Coordinates of C-alpha atoms in Angstrom, one line a residue:
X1 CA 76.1 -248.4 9.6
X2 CA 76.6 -245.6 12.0
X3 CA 79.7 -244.1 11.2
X4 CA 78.6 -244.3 7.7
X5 CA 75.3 -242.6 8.8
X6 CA 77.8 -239.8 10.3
X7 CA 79.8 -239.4 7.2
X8 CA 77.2 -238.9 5.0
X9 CA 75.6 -236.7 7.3
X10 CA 78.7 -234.6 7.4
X11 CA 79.1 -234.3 3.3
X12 CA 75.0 -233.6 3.3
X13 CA 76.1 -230.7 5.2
X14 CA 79.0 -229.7 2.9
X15 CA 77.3 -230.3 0.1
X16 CA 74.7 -228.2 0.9
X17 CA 76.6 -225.8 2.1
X18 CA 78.6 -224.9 -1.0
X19 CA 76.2 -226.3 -3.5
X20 CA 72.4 -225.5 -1.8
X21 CA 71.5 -223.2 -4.6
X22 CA 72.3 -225.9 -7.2
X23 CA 71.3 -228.7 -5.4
X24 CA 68.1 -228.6 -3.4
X25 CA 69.0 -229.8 0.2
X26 CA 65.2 -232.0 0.2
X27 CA 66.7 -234.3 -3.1
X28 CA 69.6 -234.7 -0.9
X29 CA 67.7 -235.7 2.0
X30 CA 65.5 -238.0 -0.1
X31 CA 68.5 -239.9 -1.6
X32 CA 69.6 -240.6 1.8
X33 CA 66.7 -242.2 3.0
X34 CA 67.7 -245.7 3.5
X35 CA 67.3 -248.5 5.7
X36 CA 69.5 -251.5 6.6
X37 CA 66.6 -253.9 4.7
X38 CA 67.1 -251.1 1.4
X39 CA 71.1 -251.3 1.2
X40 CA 70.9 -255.3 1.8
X41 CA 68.3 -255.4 -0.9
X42 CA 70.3 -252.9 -3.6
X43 CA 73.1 -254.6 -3.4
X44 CA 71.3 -258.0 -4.5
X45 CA 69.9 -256.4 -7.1
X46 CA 73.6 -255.0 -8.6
X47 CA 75.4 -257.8 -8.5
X48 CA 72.1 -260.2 -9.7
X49 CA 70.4 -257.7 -11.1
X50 CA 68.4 -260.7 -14.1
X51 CA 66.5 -262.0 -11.1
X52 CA 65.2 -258.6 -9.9
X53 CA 61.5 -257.4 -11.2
X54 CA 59.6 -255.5 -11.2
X55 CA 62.1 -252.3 -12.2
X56 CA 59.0 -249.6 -12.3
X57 CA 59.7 -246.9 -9.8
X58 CA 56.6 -245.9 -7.1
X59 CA 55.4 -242.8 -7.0
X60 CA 53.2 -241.0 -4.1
X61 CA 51.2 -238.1 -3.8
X62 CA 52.5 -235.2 -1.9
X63 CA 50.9 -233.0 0.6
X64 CA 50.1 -230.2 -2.5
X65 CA 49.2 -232.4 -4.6
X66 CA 51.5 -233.4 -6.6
X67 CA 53.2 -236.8 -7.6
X68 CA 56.6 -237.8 -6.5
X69 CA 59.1 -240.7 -6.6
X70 CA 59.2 -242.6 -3.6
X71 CA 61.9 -242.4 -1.1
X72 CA 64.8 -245.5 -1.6
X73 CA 63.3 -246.7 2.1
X74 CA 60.0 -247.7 0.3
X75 CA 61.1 -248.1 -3.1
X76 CA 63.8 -250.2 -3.9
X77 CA 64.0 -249.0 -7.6
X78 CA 64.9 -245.8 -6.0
X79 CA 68.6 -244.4 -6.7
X80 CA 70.2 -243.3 -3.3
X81 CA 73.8 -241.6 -2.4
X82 CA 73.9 -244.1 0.7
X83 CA 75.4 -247.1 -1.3
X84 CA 77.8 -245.3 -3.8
X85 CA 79.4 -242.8 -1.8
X86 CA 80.5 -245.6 0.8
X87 CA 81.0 -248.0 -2.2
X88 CA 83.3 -245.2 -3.5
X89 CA 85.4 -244.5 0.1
X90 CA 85.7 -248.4 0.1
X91 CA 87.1 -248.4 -3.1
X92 CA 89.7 -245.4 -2.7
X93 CA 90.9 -247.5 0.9
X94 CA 90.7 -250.8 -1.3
X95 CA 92.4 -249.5 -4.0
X96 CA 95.6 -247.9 -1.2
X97 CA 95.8 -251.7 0.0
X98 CA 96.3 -253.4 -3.0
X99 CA 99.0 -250.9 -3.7
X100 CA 100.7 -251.6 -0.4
X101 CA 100.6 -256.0 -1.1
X102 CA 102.3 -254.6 -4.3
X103 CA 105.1 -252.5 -2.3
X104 CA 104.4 -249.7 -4.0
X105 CA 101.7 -247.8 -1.5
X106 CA 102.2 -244.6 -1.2
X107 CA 100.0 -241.9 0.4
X108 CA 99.3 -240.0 -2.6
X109 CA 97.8 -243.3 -3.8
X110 CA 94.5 -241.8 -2.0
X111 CA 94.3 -238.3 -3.4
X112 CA 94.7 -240.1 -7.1
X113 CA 92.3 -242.8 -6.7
X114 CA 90.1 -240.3 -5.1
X115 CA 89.8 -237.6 -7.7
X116 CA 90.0 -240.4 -10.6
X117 CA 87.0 -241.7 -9.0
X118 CA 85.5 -238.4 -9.0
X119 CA 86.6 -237.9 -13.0
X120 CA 85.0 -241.0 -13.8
X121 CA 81.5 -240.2 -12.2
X122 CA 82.1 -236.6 -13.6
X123 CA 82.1 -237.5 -17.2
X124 CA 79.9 -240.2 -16.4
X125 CA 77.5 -237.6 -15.5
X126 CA 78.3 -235.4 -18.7
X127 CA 78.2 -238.2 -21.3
X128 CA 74.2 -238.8 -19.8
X129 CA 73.2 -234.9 -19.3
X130 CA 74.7 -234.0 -23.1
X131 CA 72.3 -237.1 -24.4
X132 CA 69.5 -236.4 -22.6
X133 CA 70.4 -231.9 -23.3
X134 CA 70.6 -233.6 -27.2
X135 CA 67.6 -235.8 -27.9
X136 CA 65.4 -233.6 -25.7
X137 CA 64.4 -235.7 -22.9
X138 CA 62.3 -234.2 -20.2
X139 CA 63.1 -236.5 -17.4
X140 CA 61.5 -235.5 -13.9
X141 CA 64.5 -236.7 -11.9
X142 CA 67.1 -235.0 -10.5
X143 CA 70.7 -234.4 -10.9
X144 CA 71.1 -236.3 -8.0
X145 CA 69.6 -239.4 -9.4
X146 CA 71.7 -239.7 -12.4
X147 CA 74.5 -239.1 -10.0
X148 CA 73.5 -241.9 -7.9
X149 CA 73.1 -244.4 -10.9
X150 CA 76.6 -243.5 -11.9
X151 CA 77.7 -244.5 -8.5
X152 CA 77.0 -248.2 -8.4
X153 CA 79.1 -249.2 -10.7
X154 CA 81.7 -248.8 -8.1
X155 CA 80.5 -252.2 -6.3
X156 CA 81.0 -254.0 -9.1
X157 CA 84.8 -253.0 -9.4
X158 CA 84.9 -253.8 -5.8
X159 CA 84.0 -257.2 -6.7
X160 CA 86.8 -257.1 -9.5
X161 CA 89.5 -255.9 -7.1
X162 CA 88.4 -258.2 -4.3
X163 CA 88.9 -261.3 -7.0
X164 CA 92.6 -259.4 -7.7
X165 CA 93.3 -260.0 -3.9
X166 CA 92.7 -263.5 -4.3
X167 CA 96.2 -264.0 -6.0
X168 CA 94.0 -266.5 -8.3
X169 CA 96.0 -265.5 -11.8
X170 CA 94.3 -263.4 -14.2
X171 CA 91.3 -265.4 -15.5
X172 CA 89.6 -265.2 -12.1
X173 CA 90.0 -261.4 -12.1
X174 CA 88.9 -261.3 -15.5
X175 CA 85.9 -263.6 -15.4
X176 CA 85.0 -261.5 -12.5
X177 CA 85.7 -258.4 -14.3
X178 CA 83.1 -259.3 -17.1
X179 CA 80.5 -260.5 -14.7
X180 CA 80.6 -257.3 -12.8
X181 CA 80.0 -255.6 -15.7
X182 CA 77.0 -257.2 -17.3
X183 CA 75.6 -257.2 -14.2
X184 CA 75.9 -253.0 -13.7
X185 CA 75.5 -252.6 -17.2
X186 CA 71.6 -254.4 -17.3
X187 CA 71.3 -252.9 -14.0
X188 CA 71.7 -249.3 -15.9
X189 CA 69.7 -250.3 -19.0
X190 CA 66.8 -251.3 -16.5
X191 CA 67.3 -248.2 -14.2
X192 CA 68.0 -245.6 -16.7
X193 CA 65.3 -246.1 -18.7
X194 CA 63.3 -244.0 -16.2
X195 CA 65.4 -241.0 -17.2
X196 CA 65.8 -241.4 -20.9
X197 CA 62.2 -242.9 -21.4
X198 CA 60.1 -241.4 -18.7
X199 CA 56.6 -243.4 -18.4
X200 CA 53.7 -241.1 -19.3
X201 CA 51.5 -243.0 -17.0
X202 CA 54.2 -243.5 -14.1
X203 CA 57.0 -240.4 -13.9
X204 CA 55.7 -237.1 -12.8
X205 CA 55.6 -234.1 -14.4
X206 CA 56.9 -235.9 -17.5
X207 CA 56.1 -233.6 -20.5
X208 CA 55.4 -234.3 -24.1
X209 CA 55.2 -237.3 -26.4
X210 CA 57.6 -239.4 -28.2
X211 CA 57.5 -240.3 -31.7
X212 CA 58.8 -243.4 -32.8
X213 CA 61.8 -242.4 -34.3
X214 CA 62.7 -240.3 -30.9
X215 CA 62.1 -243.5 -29.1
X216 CA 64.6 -245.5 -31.2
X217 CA 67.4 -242.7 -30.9
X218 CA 67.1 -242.8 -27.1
X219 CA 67.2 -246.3 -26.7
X220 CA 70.1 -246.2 -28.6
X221 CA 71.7 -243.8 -26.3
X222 CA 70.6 -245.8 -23.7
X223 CA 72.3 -248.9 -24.8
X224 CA 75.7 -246.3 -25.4
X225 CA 75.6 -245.9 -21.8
X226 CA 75.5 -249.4 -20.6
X227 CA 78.2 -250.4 -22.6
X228 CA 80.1 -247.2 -21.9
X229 CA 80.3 -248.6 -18.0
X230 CA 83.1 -250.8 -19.5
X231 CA 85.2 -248.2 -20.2
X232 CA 84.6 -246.6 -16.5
X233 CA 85.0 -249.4 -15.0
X234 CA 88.2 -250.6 -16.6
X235 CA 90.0 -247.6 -15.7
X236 CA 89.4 -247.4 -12.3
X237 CA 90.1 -250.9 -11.7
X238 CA 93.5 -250.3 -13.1
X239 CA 94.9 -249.5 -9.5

């Protein structure tokens, strides 16, 4: 937990460094506000993400004021950095090994997994900002959020390349593969809809009304980007 505490200290710094005026370096902070209890906990909820409730995220009032979303150390339904930047360093080093049982490591094998990984998250990222940029949703979280729920779905092709490892044929890897994605695809139907259907009541600074037909277009796209996952995470388990 440490030298994962150090890493992401040190890309916090980078980050913030080259992208501070893009990203402010408090949503940074925020989404790596974890505890050993919160990382358990999130990863019980992606892989059995049905017996999870309530999905609701907390909100707090700040010292002007104003409401914000809890930190992921009090709020579980909290998107963090923590879990899918070291999901995503585990899968890059997981990904080298299952070359090297195959004979065919070799050291570029990191570079490519690495900016494939980063591709995937990339238009991950798009596909959501050009829907929400689209159908007008005025979502109070950040960048770094939708970031973060694009992230998780690298635990579930964890799971699928740990099940690979296993030398079990392909149904096993297969079964797994499925399972791993119904679970991250309810888990982004549940968590998403924060972003693409803000709560009046619930989100802060949420702005506006939604008609009915509005509603029905967004939880369409909604629904596009679960299923999307499938595509995401089919390629990068193709190591």
């Amino acid at each position: 937990m440490q030298l994962g505490q150090s890493a992401v200290a040190a890309g916090q710094e980078y980050v913030q460094r080259n992208l501070g005026g893009f990203i402010p370096l408090s949503a940074l902070k925020q989404q790596f506000n974890v505890s050993n209890h919160y990382v358990m906990h999130k990863l019980r909820i992606l892989v059995f993400p049905w017996r999870h409730g309530p999905w609701t995220r907390k909100v707090r009032r700040s010292e002007q004021g104003t409401t914000e979303w809890q930190p992921p150390r009090e709020d579980v339904n909290s998107p963090d950095l923590y879990i899918p930047i070291m999901a995503m360093v585990t899968y890059v080093l997981l990904a080298a090994f299952t070359a090297g049982l195959q004979s065919r490591f070799d050291p570029r094998i990191l570079g490519v997994s690495t900016w494939k990984a980063i591709l995937v998250l990339f238009l991950d990222f798009l596909f959501v900002k050009l829907g929400c940029y689209f159908l007008n949703i005025q979502s109070s979280s950040p960048v770094t959020d939708i970031v973060a729920y694009g992230g998780y779905k690298f635990v579930g092709v964890i799971m699928t390349l740990l099940a690979g490892l296993l030398g079990a044929g392909r149904t096993l890897y297969s079964i797994v593969f499925i399972y791993s994605f119904c679970s991250i695809a309810l888990f982004m139907l549940r968590s998403l809809r924060s972003v693409v259907l803000p709560d009046i009541v619930n989100a802060p600074a949420t702005v506006g009304t939604v008609t009915q037909s509005q509603r029905s277009r967004r939880v369409t796209f909604l629904f596009l980007v679960a299923m999307s996952q499938i595509i995401y995470m089919g390629v990068l388990a193709r190591v």
